[in-house]
Amino acid sequence: MKLQVLICTYGARLGRIALNNLPQVEGVGYLVSWQNPDGLPVPDGFGRADVELLSFADRGLARNRNHALEAATAPLAMICDDDVSLSAEGLRMLIARFEAQPQTDIIIFRSEPTGSRVYPPDGRDLGRPWPHHHPMSIEIAFRTDSLLGAGIRFNILAGIGAPVLVAGEEDLLLRDARRRGLGIRFANICVASHPADTTAERLSADPAFVMTKGAIIAATRGPLTALTRYPVEAHRADMPYGRALRALMQGFFYALKHRL
């Protein structure tokens, strides 16, 4: 096996994973990390030779992603969610790109629908972030040993199910990868299709999401840059300016207090 797709799910959502959205591709396996604190039974008909299911009795998406990362056995891995459809050709192209670029530790690619999302040129070195490019978790693949060897894990203070911050675990992961000098490049290939609204789209008017944005900006761009960005971000938020600025500043102090 060359590539494992790390699918994280929780509770009854395991039954939402459609196996026909996971193409059977030579060299590709699927590792499903299922947080099941309530002890639900595995749905009938779930299972396939290339699909491995692990169960954990805890909560928190970032924690679950760490379960999957630490259980991965293939040299390459890709982050995935339980409502994503994958392209067989995209998976093959992703493996080929890693094989052609032995110095690249992380490849970021496209997902559909693209909408108004901004992507860098093909092959772009992302050692520094590309302006207005905000990769989703399902657009990130990596060499397993590179992340594990560098001690990189998902920060359990961010993401769905975290104590306060409702998103941003992938932003912190990529920041840590850059700090440790891992090679990151963009590949203009589409591997995943995600028809549902993203977390950012679904929670754009939620003060918790705006606070999360404030914390992630401070953690990834530094406190001084964050303070100059907040007035702009507050104007862009889907809520009154004053409320947005207050939420951003709450995120700022949270990031400082917890040393994100």
Coordinates of C-alpha atoms in Angstrom, one line a residue:
M1 CA 0.0 0.0 0.0
K2 CA 1.3 3.4 -1.0
L3 CA -1.4 5.8 0.2
Q4 CA -3.8 5.7 3.1
V5 CA -6.8 8.0 3.2
L6 CA -7.5 8.9 6.8
I7 CA -11.2 9.3 7.3
C8 CA -12.4 10.7 10.6
T9 CA -16.0 10.3 11.8
Y10 CA -18.0 10.4 15.0
G11 CA -20.9 8.5 16.4
A12 CA -23.8 7.7 14.0
R13 CA -22.0 9.6 11.2
L14 CA -20.1 6.3 10.5
G15 CA -23.3 5.2 8.6
R16 CA -23.0 8.3 6.3
I17 CA -19.8 7.0 4.8
A18 CA -20.7 5.8 1.3
L19 CA -18.2 3.2 0.2
N20 CA -19.0 3.9 -3.4
N21 CA -17.4 7.3 -2.9
L22 CA -14.1 5.6 -2.0
P23 CA -12.8 4.2 -5.2
Q24 CA -10.9 0.9 -5.2
V25 CA -7.5 1.9 -6.5
E26 CA -4.3 -0.2 -6.5
G27 CA -2.0 1.0 -3.8
V28 CA -4.7 2.9 -1.9
G29 CA -6.2 1.9 1.4
Y30 CA -8.8 3.6 3.7
L31 CA -8.3 4.0 7.4
V32 CA -11.5 5.1 9.2
S33 CA -11.0 6.5 12.7
W34 CA -14.4 6.4 14.5
Q35 CA -15.0 8.2 17.7
N36 CA -17.7 6.1 19.3
P37 CA -18.0 7.1 23.0
D38 CA -21.6 5.8 23.2
G39 CA -20.7 2.3 22.0
L40 CA -22.9 2.3 18.9
P41 CA -22.8 -0.9 16.7
V42 CA -21.1 -0.9 13.3
P43 CA -23.8 -0.5 10.6
D44 CA -24.6 -3.5 8.6
G45 CA -22.8 -3.7 5.3
F46 CA -19.9 -1.5 6.4
G47 CA -16.6 -3.1 5.4
R48 CA -14.4 -3.8 2.5
A49 CA -11.0 -5.4 2.1
D50 CA -9.3 -2.0 1.5
V51 CA -11.1 -0.3 4.4
E52 CA -9.8 -0.6 8.0
L53 CA -12.0 0.6 10.9
L54 CA -10.6 1.7 14.3
S55 CA -12.8 2.8 17.2
F56 CA -12.1 5.2 20.0
A57 CA -14.2 6.3 23.0
D58 CA -13.3 9.9 23.0
R59 CA -14.3 13.2 21.3
G60 CA -12.8 16.0 19.3
L61 CA -11.9 16.1 15.6
A62 CA -8.2 17.1 16.1
R63 CA -7.8 14.2 18.6
N64 CA -9.4 11.9 16.1
R65 CA -7.1 13.1 13.3
N66 CA -4.2 12.3 15.6
H67 CA -5.6 8.8 16.2
A68 CA -5.6 8.2 12.4
L69 CA -2.2 9.8 11.9
E70 CA -0.6 7.7 14.5
A71 CA -2.2 4.5 13.2
A72 CA -1.3 5.1 9.6
T73 CA 1.0 2.5 8.1
A74 CA 1.4 3.6 4.5
P75 CA 4.3 5.9 3.5
L76 CA 1.8 8.5 2.2
A77 CA -1.4 9.7 3.8
M78 CA -4.3 12.0 3.0
I79 CA -6.7 13.7 5.4
C80 CA -10.4 13.1 4.7
D81 CA -13.8 13.5 6.1
D82 CA -16.9 11.2 6.2
D83 CA -18.9 13.2 3.6
V84 CA -16.2 13.4 0.9
S85 CA -16.2 11.8 -2.5
L86 CA -12.8 10.9 -4.0
S87 CA -11.5 10.6 -7.5
A88 CA -9.6 7.5 -8.6
E89 CA -7.6 9.4 -11.1
G90 CA -6.9 12.1 -8.5
L91 CA -5.6 9.6 -6.1
R92 CA -3.3 8.1 -8.8
M93 CA -2.0 11.5 -9.7
L94 CA -1.4 12.4 -6.1
I95 CA 0.8 9.3 -5.6
A96 CA 2.6 10.0 -8.9
R97 CA 3.3 13.6 -7.8
F98 CA 4.9 12.4 -4.5
E99 CA 7.0 9.9 -6.4
A100 CA 8.2 12.6 -8.8
Q101 CA 9.1 15.0 -5.9
P102 CA 11.0 13.0 -3.3
Q103 CA 11.9 16.2 -1.4
T104 CA 8.3 17.2 -0.9
D105 CA 6.8 16.3 2.5
I106 CA 3.4 17.8 2.1
I107 CA 1.3 18.3 -1.0
I108 CA -1.7 20.6 -1.0
F109 CA -4.2 20.1 -3.9
R110 CA -7.7 21.3 -5.0
S111 CA -11.1 20.1 -4.1
E112 CA -14.5 20.7 -5.7
P113 CA -16.5 22.8 -5.8
T114 CA -13.9 25.5 -6.3
G115 CA -16.3 28.4 -6.0
S116 CA -14.4 31.6 -5.3
R117 CA -11.5 29.8 -3.6
V118 CA -8.0 31.0 -4.5
Y119 CA -5.3 28.4 -5.4
P120 CA -1.6 28.9 -6.2
P121 CA 0.0 28.0 -9.5
D122 CA 0.8 24.3 -10.0
G123 CA 4.1 23.3 -8.4
R124 CA 4.3 26.4 -6.2
D125 CA 6.5 26.1 -3.2
L126 CA 4.3 26.8 -0.2
G127 CA 7.1 27.3 2.4
R128 CA 5.4 30.6 2.7
P129 CA 1.6 30.8 2.4
W130 CA 0.1 32.0 -0.9
P131 CA -2.0 35.1 -0.5
H132 CA -5.7 34.3 0.2
H133 CA -5.1 30.6 -0.1
H134 CA -6.7 28.8 2.8
P135 CA -6.3 25.0 2.4
M136 CA -9.0 22.8 3.9
S137 CA -8.1 19.6 5.7
I138 CA -9.3 17.5 2.8
E139 CA -6.8 19.2 0.5
I140 CA -3.7 18.0 2.5
A141 CA -1.6 14.9 1.9
F142 CA 1.8 14.1 3.4
R143 CA 4.6 11.6 3.9
T144 CA 3.6 9.9 7.1
D145 CA 7.2 9.6 8.4
S146 CA 7.8 13.3 7.8
L147 CA 5.0 14.4 10.1
L148 CA 5.6 11.8 12.7
G149 CA 9.4 12.2 12.6
A150 CA 9.0 16.0 13.1
G151 CA 6.7 15.4 16.1
I152 CA 3.8 17.2 14.3
R153 CA 0.3 16.5 15.5
F154 CA -3.0 18.2 15.3
N155 CA -3.6 20.7 18.1
I156 CA -6.5 19.4 20.2
L157 CA -7.4 23.0 21.2
A158 CA -8.7 23.7 17.7
G159 CA -11.4 22.1 15.5
I160 CA -14.8 20.6 16.0
G161 CA -15.3 19.3 19.5
A162 CA -12.4 21.3 20.9
P163 CA -13.0 23.2 24.2
V164 CA -13.4 26.7 22.6
L165 CA -12.0 27.0 19.0
V166 CA -14.3 25.5 16.4
A167 CA -11.9 25.2 13.4
G168 CA -8.4 25.9 12.4
E169 CA -6.6 22.6 13.2
E170 CA -5.2 22.4 9.7
D171 CA -3.8 26.0 9.8
L172 CA -1.9 25.2 13.0
L173 CA -0.6 21.9 11.5
L174 CA 0.7 23.7 8.4
R175 CA 2.3 26.4 10.5
D176 CA 4.1 23.8 12.5
A177 CA 5.3 22.0 9.4
R178 CA 6.7 25.3 8.0
R179 CA 8.5 26.0 11.3
R180 CA 10.1 22.6 11.1
G181 CA 11.3 23.1 7.6
L182 CA 9.1 20.5 5.8
G183 CA 8.8 20.8 2.1
I184 CA 5.3 21.9 1.0
R185 CA 4.1 22.3 -2.6
F186 CA 0.8 22.8 -4.4
A187 CA -0.4 20.3 -7.0
N188 CA -3.1 21.5 -9.4
I189 CA -5.0 18.3 -9.3
C190 CA -8.5 17.6 -7.9
V191 CA -8.7 14.6 -5.5
A192 CA -11.7 15.3 -3.4
S193 CA -15.3 16.6 -3.8
H194 CA -17.1 18.1 -0.8
P195 CA -20.6 19.0 -1.8
A196 CA -21.7 20.3 1.7
D197 CA -20.9 23.8 3.0
T198 CA -17.5 24.2 4.6
T199 CA -17.2 25.0 8.3
A200 CA -16.3 28.6 7.4
E201 CA -19.4 29.0 5.2
R202 CA -21.7 27.3 7.8
L203 CA -20.4 29.2 10.8
S204 CA -19.5 32.6 9.3
A205 CA -22.0 34.5 11.5
D206 CA -21.2 32.6 14.7
P207 CA -19.2 34.5 17.3
A208 CA -17.3 31.3 18.2
F209 CA -16.0 31.0 14.6
V210 CA -15.0 34.7 14.5
M211 CA -13.2 34.2 17.8
T212 CA -11.5 31.1 16.3
K213 CA -10.4 33.2 13.3
G214 CA -8.9 35.8 15.6
A215 CA -7.0 33.1 17.5
I216 CA -5.7 31.4 14.3
I217 CA -4.5 34.7 12.8
A218 CA -2.6 35.5 16.0
A219 CA -1.1 32.0 16.1
T220 CA -0.1 31.8 12.5
R221 CA 0.8 35.3 11.6
G222 CA 2.0 36.7 15.0
P223 CA 0.4 39.1 17.5
L224 CA 1.5 42.3 15.8
T225 CA 0.3 41.3 12.4
A226 CA -2.9 40.0 13.9
L227 CA -3.7 43.4 15.5
T228 CA -3.3 45.2 12.2
R229 CA -5.5 42.6 10.5
Y230 CA -8.5 42.6 12.9
P231 CA -10.1 45.8 11.7
V232 CA -10.2 44.5 8.1
E233 CA -11.5 41.1 9.3
A234 CA -14.2 42.7 11.4
H235 CA -15.5 44.6 8.4
R236 CA -15.6 41.4 6.4
A237 CA -17.4 39.4 9.1
D238 CA -21.1 38.5 8.8
M239 CA -22.0 40.4 12.0
P240 CA -21.8 44.0 13.2
Y241 CA -18.3 45.5 13.3
G242 CA -18.1 46.0 17.0
R243 CA -19.2 42.4 17.8
A244 CA -16.8 41.0 15.3
L245 CA -13.9 43.0 16.6
R246 CA -14.7 41.9 20.1
A247 CA -14.8 38.3 19.1
L248 CA -11.5 38.6 17.2
M249 CA -9.8 40.1 20.2
Q250 CA -11.1 37.3 22.4
G251 CA -9.4 34.9 20.0
F252 CA -6.2 37.0 20.3
F253 CA -6.1 36.7 24.0
Y254 CA -7.0 33.0 23.9
A255 CA -4.1 32.3 21.5
L256 CA -1.7 34.2 23.8
K257 CA -2.9 32.5 26.9
H258 CA -2.7 29.0 25.5
R259 CA 0.5 29.6 23.4
L260 CA -1.1 28.3 20.3

